Tab-separated table of C-alpha atoms in Angstrom:
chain	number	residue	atom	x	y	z
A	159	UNK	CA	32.603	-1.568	-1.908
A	160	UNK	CA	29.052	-2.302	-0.543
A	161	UNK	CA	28.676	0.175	2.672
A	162	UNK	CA	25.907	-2.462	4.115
A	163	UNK	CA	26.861	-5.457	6.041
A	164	UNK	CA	26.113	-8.658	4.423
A	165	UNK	CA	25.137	-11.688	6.551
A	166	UNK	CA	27.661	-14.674	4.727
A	167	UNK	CA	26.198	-17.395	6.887
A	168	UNK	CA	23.041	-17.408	8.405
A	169	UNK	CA	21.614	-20.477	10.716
A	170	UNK	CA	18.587	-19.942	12.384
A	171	UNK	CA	15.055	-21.173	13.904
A	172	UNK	CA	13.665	-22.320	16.903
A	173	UNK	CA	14.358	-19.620	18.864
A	174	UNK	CA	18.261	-19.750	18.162
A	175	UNK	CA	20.655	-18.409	15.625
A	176	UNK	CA	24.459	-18.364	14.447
A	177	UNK	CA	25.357	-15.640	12.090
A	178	UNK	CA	28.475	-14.668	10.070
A	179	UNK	CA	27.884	-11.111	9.139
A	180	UNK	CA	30.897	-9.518	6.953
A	181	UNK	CA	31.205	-5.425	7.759
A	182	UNK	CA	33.481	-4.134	5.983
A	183	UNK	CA	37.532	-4.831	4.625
A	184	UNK	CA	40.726	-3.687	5.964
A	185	UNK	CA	43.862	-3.227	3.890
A	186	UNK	CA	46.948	-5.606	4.444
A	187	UNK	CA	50.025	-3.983	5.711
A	188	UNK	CA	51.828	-4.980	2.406
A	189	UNK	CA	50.362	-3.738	-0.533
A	190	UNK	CA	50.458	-7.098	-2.354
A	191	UNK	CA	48.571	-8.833	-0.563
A	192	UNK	CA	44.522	-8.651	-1.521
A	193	UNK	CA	42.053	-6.677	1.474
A	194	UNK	CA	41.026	-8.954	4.294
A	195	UNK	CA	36.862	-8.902	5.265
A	196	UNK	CA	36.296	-7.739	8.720
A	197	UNK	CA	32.870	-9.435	9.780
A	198	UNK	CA	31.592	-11.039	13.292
A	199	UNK	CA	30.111	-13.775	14.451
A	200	UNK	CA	26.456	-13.475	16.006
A	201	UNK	CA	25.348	-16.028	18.220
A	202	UNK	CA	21.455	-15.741	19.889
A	203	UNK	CA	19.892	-17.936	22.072
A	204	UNK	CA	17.313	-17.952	25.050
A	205	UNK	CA	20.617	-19.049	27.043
A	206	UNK	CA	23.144	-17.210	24.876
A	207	UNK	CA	24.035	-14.235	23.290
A	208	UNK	CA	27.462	-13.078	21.647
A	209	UNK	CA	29.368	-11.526	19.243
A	210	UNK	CA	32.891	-12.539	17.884
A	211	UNK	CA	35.124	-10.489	15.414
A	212	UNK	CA	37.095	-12.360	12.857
A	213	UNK	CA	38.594	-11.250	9.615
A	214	UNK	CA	37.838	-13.614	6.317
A	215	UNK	CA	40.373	-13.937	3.493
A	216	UNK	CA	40.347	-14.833	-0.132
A	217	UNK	CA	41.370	-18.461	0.486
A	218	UNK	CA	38.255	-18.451	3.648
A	219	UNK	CA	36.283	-18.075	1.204
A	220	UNK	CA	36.929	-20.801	-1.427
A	221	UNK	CA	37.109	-23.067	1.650
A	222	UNK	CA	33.490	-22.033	2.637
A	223	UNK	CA	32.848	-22.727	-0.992
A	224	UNK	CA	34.086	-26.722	-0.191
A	225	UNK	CA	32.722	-26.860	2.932
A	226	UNK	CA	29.230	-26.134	1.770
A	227	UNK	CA	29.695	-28.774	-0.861
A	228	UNK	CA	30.158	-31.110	1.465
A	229	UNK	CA	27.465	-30.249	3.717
A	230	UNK	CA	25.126	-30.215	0.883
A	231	UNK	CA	26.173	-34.140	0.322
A	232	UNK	CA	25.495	-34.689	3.920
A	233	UNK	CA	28.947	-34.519	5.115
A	234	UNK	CA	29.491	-33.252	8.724
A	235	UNK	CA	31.800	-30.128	7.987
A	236	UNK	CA	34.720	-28.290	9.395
A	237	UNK	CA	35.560	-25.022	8.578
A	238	UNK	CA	39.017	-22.811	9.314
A	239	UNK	CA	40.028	-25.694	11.828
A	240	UNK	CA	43.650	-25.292	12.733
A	241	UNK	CA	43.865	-21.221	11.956
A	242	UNK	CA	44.079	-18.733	14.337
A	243	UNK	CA	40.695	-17.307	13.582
A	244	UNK	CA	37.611	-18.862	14.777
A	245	UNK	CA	36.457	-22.306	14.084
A	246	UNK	CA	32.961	-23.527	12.641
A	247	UNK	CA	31.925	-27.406	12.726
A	248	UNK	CA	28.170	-28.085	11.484
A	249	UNK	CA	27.269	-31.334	12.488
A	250	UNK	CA	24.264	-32.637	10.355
A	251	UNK	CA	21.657	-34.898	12.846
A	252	UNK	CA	20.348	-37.346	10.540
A	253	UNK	CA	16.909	-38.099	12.408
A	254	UNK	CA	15.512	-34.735	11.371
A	255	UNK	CA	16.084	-31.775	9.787
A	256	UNK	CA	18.605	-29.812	12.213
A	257	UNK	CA	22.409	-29.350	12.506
A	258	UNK	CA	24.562	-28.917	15.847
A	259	UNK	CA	26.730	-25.450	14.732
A	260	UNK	CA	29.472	-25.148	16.533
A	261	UNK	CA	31.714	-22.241	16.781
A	262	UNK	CA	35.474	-22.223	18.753
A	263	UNK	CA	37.539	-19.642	18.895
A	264	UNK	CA	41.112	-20.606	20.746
A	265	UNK	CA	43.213	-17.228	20.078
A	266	UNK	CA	41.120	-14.512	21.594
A	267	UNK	CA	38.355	-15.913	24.120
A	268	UNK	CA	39.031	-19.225	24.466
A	269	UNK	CA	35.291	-20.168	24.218
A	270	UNK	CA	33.193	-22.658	22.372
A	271	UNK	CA	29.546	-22.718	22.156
A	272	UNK	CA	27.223	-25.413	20.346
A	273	UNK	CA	23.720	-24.202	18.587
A	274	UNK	CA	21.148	-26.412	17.194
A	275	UNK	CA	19.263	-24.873	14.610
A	276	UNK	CA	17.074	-26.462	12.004
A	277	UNK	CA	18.888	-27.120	8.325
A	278	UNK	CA	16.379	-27.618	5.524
A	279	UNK	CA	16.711	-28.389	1.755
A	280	UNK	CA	16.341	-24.432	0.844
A	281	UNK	CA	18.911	-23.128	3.089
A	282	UNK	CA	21.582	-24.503	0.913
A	283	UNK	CA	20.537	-22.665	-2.151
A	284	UNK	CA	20.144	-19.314	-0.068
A	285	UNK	CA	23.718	-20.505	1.328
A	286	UNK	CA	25.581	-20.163	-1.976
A	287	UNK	CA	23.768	-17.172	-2.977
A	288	UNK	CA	25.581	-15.222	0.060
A	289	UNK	CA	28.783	-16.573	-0.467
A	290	UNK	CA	28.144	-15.109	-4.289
A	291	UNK	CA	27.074	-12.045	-2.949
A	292	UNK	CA	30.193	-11.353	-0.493
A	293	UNK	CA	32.697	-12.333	-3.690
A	294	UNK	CA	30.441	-10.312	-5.550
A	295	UNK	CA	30.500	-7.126	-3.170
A	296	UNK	CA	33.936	-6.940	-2.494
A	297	UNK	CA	35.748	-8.479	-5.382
A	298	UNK	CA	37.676	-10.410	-3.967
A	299	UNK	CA	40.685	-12.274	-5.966
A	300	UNK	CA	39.829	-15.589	-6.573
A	301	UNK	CA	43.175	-16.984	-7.302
C-alpha cells in the first residue's frame, strides 16, 4: 500500500480548484468485505476553501470509471448521487472550455458548493490515468 496520498480527481484553473485526494484505506468490520479508501475532498477558491472526508469503495470506483465515460462524450455527469457519501455533478458548459463541479454532501454538513473550473481535451487522459493509479496502488477487487 502506497504511503503517499494520491489526488483521484483533480479540477483546477483560474484561480479555483476541486480535488479528490485518496489517503489511505481502512479495514471493514467484517473480514469479507474488501478495504474501503479514506480520501477528502479539497475545495479552493478566492471565496472558498474546504475540506470534506469521504471513504471510496470498490464499486465508487467502477462508477467513476462510467462517469468519466460519459463526461468524455460530453454528457453532464453524476456521480454517488443517492449514497450517503458525498455527491459530485460536473456540468459541462458548452460555449467554452469549462465545467460547473459541484459537490453535495447531505449526511454530515449539509452543504453544497458549485466551482467552475476550466475542462480541456487533456484532462481526460490525465483523468483515467489517476483512476488507474488508485486501482493500481491499492488493489482494489474489481469484481
Amino acid at each position: 500500500m502506497s504511503e503517499d496520498p494520491i489526488d483521484m480527481i483533480r479540477l483546477e484553473g483560474d484561480g479555483n480548484s476541486v480535488i479528490l485526494r485518496i489517503t489511505g484505506a481502512e479495514r471493514r468490520k467484517r473480514s469479507s468485505k474488501p478495504d474501503v479508501l479514506v480520501g477528502e475532498f479539497l475545495v479552493d477558491t478566492p471565496f472558498v476553501r474546504g475540506t470534506l472526508k469521504t471513504w471510496i469503495f470498490p464499486e465508487d470506483l467502477r462508477e467513476w470509471q462510467q462517469a468519466l465515460d460519459s463526461l468524455d462524450a460530453g454528457q453532464d455527469i453524476s456521480w454517488r448521487e443517492g449514497h450517503s457519501a458525498p455527491w459530485l455533478f460536473i456540468e459541462l458548459d458548452e460555449d467554452d472550455d469549462r465545467c460547473r463541479v459541484t459537490i453535495k454532501d447531505l449526511s454530515m454538513s449539509l452543504t453544497t458548493v458549485m466551482v467552475a473550473v476550466p475542462l480541456v481535451d487533456a484532462w481526460f487522459d490525465d483523468a483515467y490515468r489517476r483512476l488507474e493509479s488508485v486501482w493500481e496502488t491499492w488493489q482494489m477487487p474489481d469484481d
